[in-house]
mmCIF file of C-alpha atoms in Angstrom:
data_model
loop_
_atom_site.group_PDB
_atom_site.id
_atom_site.type_symbol
_atom_site.label_atom_id
_atom_site.label_comp_id
_atom_site.label_asym_id
_atom_site.label_seq_id
_atom_site.Cartn_x
_atom_site.Cartn_y
_atom_site.Cartn_z
ATOM 1 C CA MET A 46 34.653 -8.213 -1.810
ATOM 2 C CA SER A 47 34.213 -7.820 -5.540
ATOM 3 C CA GLU A 48 31.496 -10.501 -5.436
ATOM 4 C CA ASN A 49 29.558 -8.507 -2.811
ATOM 5 C CA ALA A 50 29.961 -5.351 -4.890
ATOM 6 C CA GLY A 51 28.509 -7.156 -7.893
ATOM 7 C CA ILE A 52 25.496 -8.312 -5.875
ATOM 8 C CA ILE A 53 24.927 -4.786 -4.534
ATOM 9 C CA TYR A 54 25.191 -3.421 -8.095
ATOM 10 C CA LEU A 55 22.576 -5.907 -9.321
ATOM 11 C CA ILE A 56 20.280 -5.018 -6.420
ATOM 12 C CA ILE A 57 20.598 -1.305 -7.218
ATOM 13 C CA ILE A 58 19.899 -1.947 -10.906
ATOM 14 C CA GLY A 59 16.864 -4.045 -9.940
ATOM 15 C CA VAL A 60 15.510 -1.368 -7.616
ATOM 16 C CA LEU A 61 16.022 1.384 -10.198
ATOM 17 C CA SER A 62 14.334 -0.751 -12.879
ATOM 18 C CA ALA A 63 11.363 -1.380 -10.577
ATOM 19 C CA VAL A 64 11.120 2.345 -9.774
ATOM 20 C CA LEU A 65 11.312 3.200 -13.480
ATOM 21 C CA VAL A 66 8.586 0.674 -14.326
ATOM 22 C CA GLY A 67 6.452 2.023 -11.467
ATOM 23 C CA LEU A 68 6.908 5.624 -12.618
ATOM 24 C CA THR A 69 6.047 4.640 -16.215
ATOM 25 C CA ILE A 70 2.833 2.923 -15.052
ATOM 26 C CA LEU A 71 1.961 5.928 -12.864
ATOM 27 C CA LEU A 72 2.616 8.382 -15.704
ATOM 28 C CA ARG A 73 0.446 6.394 -18.126
ATOM 29 C CA SER A 74 -2.309 6.235 -15.522
ATOM 30 C CA LEU A 75 -2.122 10.006 -14.968
ATOM 31 C CA LEU A 76 -2.188 10.662 -18.729
ATOM 32 C CA ARG A 77 -5.229 8.400 -19.138
ATOM 33 C CA GLU A 78 -6.951 10.139 -16.237
ATOM 34 C CA ARG A 79 -6.123 13.539 -17.702
ATOM 35 C CA ALA A 80 -7.485 12.487 -21.110
ATOM 36 C CA THR A 81 -10.679 11.214 -19.446
ATOM 37 C CA LEU A 82 -11.120 14.470 -17.515
ATOM 38 C CA MET A 83 -10.474 16.496 -20.674
ATOM 39 C CA LYS A 84 -13.087 14.469 -22.547
ATOM 40 C CA LEU A 85 -15.616 14.960 -19.762
ATOM 41 C CA ALA A 86 -14.888 18.685 -19.651
ATOM 42 C CA TYR A 87 -15.341 19.141 -23.399
ATOM 43 C CA THR A 88 -18.147 16.628 -24.079
ATOM 44 C CA ASP A 89 -21.871 17.254 -23.774
ATOM 45 C CA ALA A 90 -23.436 14.582 -21.561
ATOM 46 C CA VAL A 91 -26.722 14.351 -23.510
ATOM 47 C CA THR A 92 -25.478 14.282 -27.112
ATOM 48 C CA GLU A 93 -21.823 13.177 -26.714
ATOM 49 C CA LEU A 94 -20.870 16.010 -29.074
ATOM 50 C CA MET A 95 -18.405 18.662 -27.971
ATOM 51 C CA ASN A 96 -19.950 21.202 -25.605
ATOM 52 C CA ARG A 97 -19.532 24.957 -25.162
ATOM 53 C CA ASN A 98 -16.189 24.402 -23.399
ATOM 54 C CA GLY A 99 -15.004 22.456 -26.448
ATOM 55 C CA PHE A 100 -16.282 25.269 -28.652
ATOM 56 C CA GLU A 101 -14.296 27.867 -26.675
ATOM 57 C CA HIS A 102 -11.239 25.596 -26.730
ATOM 58 C CA PHE A 103 -11.398 25.370 -30.528
ATOM 59 C CA TRP A 104 -11.455 29.159 -30.946
ATOM 60 C CA ASP A 105 -8.699 29.654 -28.362
ATOM 61 C CA ARG A 106 -6.417 27.397 -30.415
ATOM 62 C CA HIS A 107 -7.481 28.539 -33.879
ATOM 63 C CA LYS A 108 -4.855 30.612 -35.696
ATOM 64 C CA GLY A 109 -7.289 32.349 -38.036
ATOM 65 C CA LYS A 110 -5.460 31.400 -41.228
ATOM 66 C CA ASP A 111 -7.428 28.614 -42.936
ATOM 67 C CA ASN A 112 -10.821 29.073 -44.605
ATOM 68 C CA LEU A 113 -13.635 28.279 -42.215
ATOM 69 C CA ALA A 114 -17.369 27.790 -42.489
ATOM 70 C CA VAL A 115 -19.667 28.134 -39.505
ATOM 71 C CA LEU A 116 -23.062 26.417 -39.657
ATOM 72 C CA SER A 117 -25.585 27.401 -36.999
ATOM 73 C CA LEU A 118 -28.286 24.739 -36.532
ATOM 74 C CA ASP A 119 -31.560 25.063 -34.629
ATOM 75 C CA LEU A 120 -34.072 22.228 -34.326
ATOM 76 C CA ASP A 121 -37.489 23.421 -35.508
ATOM 77 C CA HIS A 122 -40.325 23.407 -32.935
ATOM 78 C CA PHE A 123 -38.135 21.673 -30.351
ATOM 79 C CA LYS A 124 -39.586 23.775 -27.522
ATOM 80 C CA GLU A 125 -43.103 22.554 -28.328
ATOM 81 C CA ILE A 126 -41.892 18.925 -28.315
ATOM 82 C CA ASN A 127 -40.075 19.487 -25.002
ATOM 83 C CA ASP A 128 -43.111 21.176 -23.418
ATOM 84 C CA THR A 129 -45.569 18.543 -24.695
ATOM 85 C CA TYR A 130 -43.677 15.355 -23.853
ATOM 86 C CA GLY A 131 -41.317 16.536 -21.100
ATOM 87 C CA HIS A 132 -37.603 17.174 -20.705
ATOM 88 C CA GLN A 133 -36.713 13.490 -20.587
ATOM 89 C CA ALA A 134 -38.266 12.997 -24.027
ATOM 90 C CA GLY A 135 -36.514 16.166 -25.223
ATOM 91 C CA ASP A 136 -33.133 14.879 -24.048
ATOM 92 C CA GLN A 137 -33.774 11.521 -25.701
ATOM 93 C CA LEU A 138 -34.618 13.290 -28.966
ATOM 94 C CA LEU A 139 -31.420 15.376 -28.755
ATOM 95 C CA HIS A 140 -29.402 12.202 -28.124
ATOM 96 C CA ASP A 141 -30.973 10.324 -31.047
ATOM 97 C CA VAL A 142 -30.590 13.289 -33.420
ATOM 98 C CA SER A 143 -26.938 13.575 -32.453
ATOM 99 C CA ILE A 144 -26.199 9.958 -33.373
ATOM 100 C CA GLY A 145 -26.610 10.973 -37.023
ATOM 101 C CA LEU A 146 -24.663 14.193 -36.504
ATOM 102 C CA ARG A 147 -21.719 12.305 -34.992
ATOM 103 C CA GLN A 148 -21.562 10.124 -38.096
ATOM 104 C CA ILE A 149 -20.566 13.103 -40.245
ATOM 105 C CA THR A 150 -17.918 14.588 -37.966
ATOM 106 C CA ASN A 151 -14.198 14.216 -38.606
ATOM 107 C CA LYS A 152 -11.020 16.230 -38.062
ATOM 108 C CA ASN A 153 -12.246 18.883 -40.545
ATOM 109 C CA GLN A 154 -15.957 18.815 -39.638
ATOM 110 C CA LEU A 155 -16.533 19.548 -35.965
ATOM 111 C CA ALA A 156 -19.913 19.512 -34.220
ATOM 112 C CA PHE A 157 -20.798 21.271 -30.954
ATOM 113 C CA ARG A 158 -23.940 21.480 -28.856
ATOM 114 C CA ILE A 159 -23.965 25.046 -27.592
ATOM 115 C CA GLY A 160 -27.067 24.687 -25.447
ATOM 116 C CA GLY A 161 -30.705 23.637 -25.645
ATOM 117 C CA ASP A 162 -31.398 22.711 -29.263
ATOM 118 C CA GLU A 163 -28.612 24.932 -30.604
ATOM 119 C CA PHE A 164 -25.764 23.279 -32.481
ATOM 120 C CA VAL A 165 -22.775 24.652 -34.363
ATOM 121 C CA PHE A 166 -20.760 22.909 -37.063
ATOM 122 C CA ILE A 167 -17.334 24.214 -38.032
ATOM 123 C CA MET A 168 -15.863 23.088 -41.327
ATOM 124 C CA LYS A 169 -12.130 23.651 -41.748
ATOM 125 C CA ASN A 170 -10.310 24.043 -45.075
ATOM 126 C CA CYS A 171 -13.679 24.377 -46.753
ATOM 127 C CA ASP A 172 -14.991 25.351 -50.148
ATOM 128 C CA PRO A 173 -18.554 26.692 -50.598
ATOM 129 C CA ASN A 174 -19.853 23.684 -52.550
ATOM 130 C CA LYS A 175 -18.770 21.220 -49.875
ATOM 131 C CA VAL A 176 -20.301 23.411 -47.162
ATOM 132 C CA GLU A 177 -23.714 23.270 -48.830
ATOM 133 C CA ILE A 178 -23.358 19.504 -49.258
ATOM 134 C CA LEU A 179 -22.644 19.250 -45.512
ATOM 135 C CA ALA A 180 -25.697 21.393 -44.680
ATOM 136 C CA ALA A 181 -27.949 19.209 -46.845
ATOM 137 C CA LEU A 182 -26.484 16.083 -45.213
ATOM 138 C CA ILE A 183 -27.172 17.454 -41.720
ATOM 139 C CA LEU A 184 -30.817 18.165 -42.620
ATOM 140 C CA ASP A 185 -31.151 14.689 -44.075
ATOM 141 C CA LYS A 186 -29.729 13.086 -40.922
ATOM 142 C CA ILE A 187 -32.201 14.794 -38.576
ATOM 143 C CA SER A 188 -35.406 15.012 -40.656
ATOM 144 C CA ARG A 189 -36.644 11.496 -40.067
ATOM 145 C CA PRO A 190 -39.023 9.940 -37.495
ATOM 146 C CA PHE A 191 -37.518 9.144 -34.098
ATOM 147 C CA GLU A 192 -39.166 6.760 -31.668
ATOM 148 C CA ILE A 193 -39.309 8.526 -28.319
ATOM 149 C CA GLN A 194 -41.178 6.952 -25.397
ATOM 150 C CA GLY A 195 -43.185 4.778 -27.760
ATOM 151 C CA ARG A 196 -44.134 7.695 -30.042
ATOM 152 C CA LYS A 197 -42.945 8.600 -33.516
ATOM 153 C CA ILE A 198 -41.633 12.163 -33.376
ATOM 154 C CA THR A 199 -40.406 13.982 -36.458
ATOM 155 C CA VAL A 200 -38.124 16.991 -36.191
ATOM 156 C CA THR A 201 -36.496 19.232 -38.777
ATOM 157 C CA GLY A 202 -33.750 21.825 -38.652
ATOM 158 C CA SER A 203 -32.890 25.302 -39.889
ATOM 159 C CA ILE A 204 -29.266 26.068 -40.745
ATOM 160 C CA GLY A 205 -27.479 29.353 -41.307
ATOM 161 C CA ILE A 206 -24.056 29.406 -42.952
ATOM 162 C CA SER A 207 -21.194 31.893 -42.810
ATOM 163 C CA ILE A 208 -18.040 31.303 -44.874
ATOM 164 C CA SER A 209 -14.804 33.241 -44.429
ATOM 165 C CA GLU A 210 -13.851 32.915 -48.143
ATOM 166 C CA GLY A 211 -10.461 34.517 -47.896
ATOM 167 C CA ARG A 212 -11.468 37.081 -45.276
ATOM 168 C CA ARG A 213 -9.771 37.067 -41.893
ATOM 169 C CA VAL A 214 -11.590 34.591 -39.704
ATOM 170 C CA ASP A 215 -13.486 36.578 -37.091
ATOM 171 C CA ARG A 216 -15.423 34.474 -34.603
ATOM 172 C CA GLN A 217 -17.956 37.122 -33.546
ATOM 173 C CA ARG A 218 -18.730 38.198 -37.106
ATOM 174 C CA MET A 219 -19.076 34.669 -38.443
ATOM 175 C CA MET A 220 -21.314 33.542 -35.569
ATOM 176 C CA ALA A 221 -23.522 36.616 -36.037
ATOM 177 C CA GLU A 222 -23.739 36.011 -39.791
ATOM 178 C CA ALA A 223 -24.571 32.326 -39.316
ATOM 179 C CA ASP A 224 -27.323 33.192 -36.827
ATOM 180 C CA LEU A 225 -28.822 35.801 -39.159
ATOM 181 C CA ALA A 226 -28.813 33.297 -42.019
ATOM 182 C CA MET A 227 -30.373 30.660 -39.763
ATOM 183 C CA TYR A 228 -33.264 32.983 -38.834
ATOM 184 C CA HIS A 229 -33.678 33.728 -42.542
ATOM 185 C CA ALA A 230 -34.009 29.967 -43.156
ATOM 186 C CA LYS A 231 -36.731 29.831 -40.492
ATOM 187 C CA LYS A 232 -38.600 32.709 -42.156
ATOM 188 C CA LEU A 233 -38.441 30.860 -45.478
ATOM 189 C CA GLY A 234 -40.329 27.920 -43.959
ATOM 190 C CA ARG A 235 -37.772 25.935 -41.913
ATOM 191 C CA ASN A 236 -36.241 22.565 -42.799
ATOM 192 C CA ARG A 237 -33.668 24.265 -45.026
ATOM 193 C CA TYR A 238 -30.337 26.060 -44.994
ATOM 194 C CA SER A 239 -29.507 29.640 -45.900
ATOM 195 C CA LEU A 240 -26.120 31.100 -46.837
ATOM 196 C CA TYR A 241 -25.328 34.543 -45.415
ATOM 197 C CA ARG A 242 -24.941 37.201 -48.078
ATOM 198 C CA GLU A 243 -24.167 40.744 -47.005
ATOM 199 C CA GLU A 244 -26.119 42.416 -49.811
ATOM 200 C CA ARG A 245 -29.259 40.398 -48.991
ATOM 201 C CA HIS A 246 -28.934 41.197 -45.303
ATOM 202 C CA LYS A 247 -28.679 44.929 -46.058
ATOM 203 C CA TYR A 248 -31.778 44.683 -48.262
ATOM 204 C CA LEU A 249 -33.766 42.817 -45.595
ATOM 205 C CA LYS A 250 -32.753 45.360 -42.937
ATOM 206 C CA ALA A 251 -33.874 48.175 -45.226
ATOM 207 C CA VAL A 252 -37.241 46.486 -45.810
ATOM 208 C CA GLU A 253 -37.665 45.862 -42.076
ATOM 209 C CA TYR A 254 -36.851 49.503 -41.307
ATOM 210 C CA SER A 255 -39.305 50.681 -43.975
ATOM 211 C CA LEU A 256 -42.102 48.490 -42.565
ATOM 212 C CA LYS A 257 -41.455 49.756 -39.034
ATOM 213 C CA LYS A 258 -41.693 53.353 -40.245
ATOM 214 C CA LYS A 259 -44.996 52.638 -41.989
ATOM 215 C CA ASN A 260 -46.405 50.966 -38.886
ATOM 216 C CA LYS A 261 -45.379 53.916 -36.732
ATOM 217 C CA LYS A 262 -47.070 56.335 -39.114
ATOM 218 C CA LYS A 263 -50.266 54.274 -39.017
ATOM 219 C CA ILE A 264 -50.280 54.315 -35.212
ATOM 220 C CA ILE A 265 -49.697 58.073 -35.061
ATOM 221 C CA PHE A 266 -52.253 58.794 -37.779
#
């Protein structure tokens, strides 16, 4: 009787071990599948950078405590390239440009493709000097000839920078500042970066308002 009990015990242990192994394999498979789905959800298919979903996910998890820099990047004259050579060539150019951009990403330097030719870099735990070094490195990575459909195509970029510098990190404000600085870089001639400064922005707005008033007077007169 005791011998039969021992056999039954061993069978039960064997069955439980097999079930445990099976559950472990299933759990690992589910975790891998979940990781794959997460990557697909947060990765841009053309550039393999993080996409807008990844961008939103970053801000949802950000605590707003560390110093951040936001770099808004637009490719110069990309629309003309896209219209001239077609969307397939445009996508290939975006992919090839992003190879260089991926080389300079790490846990503190995140790159996102927001849409079209719009990219955003977020630098965590930053200091202003390192931010400008990153901006110069980005421009260097993209401003070289790319071979697209048998043609040499050269593209440049314009970058606007907003740095929290001890202020409370505010997503909307920093994105707006980075975009304003980026448009300022375009006005200066493109293929460069511009750092947002509040006093300069106020001055430019005042000049713009003054010019609009003069133009209105000329039309009325």
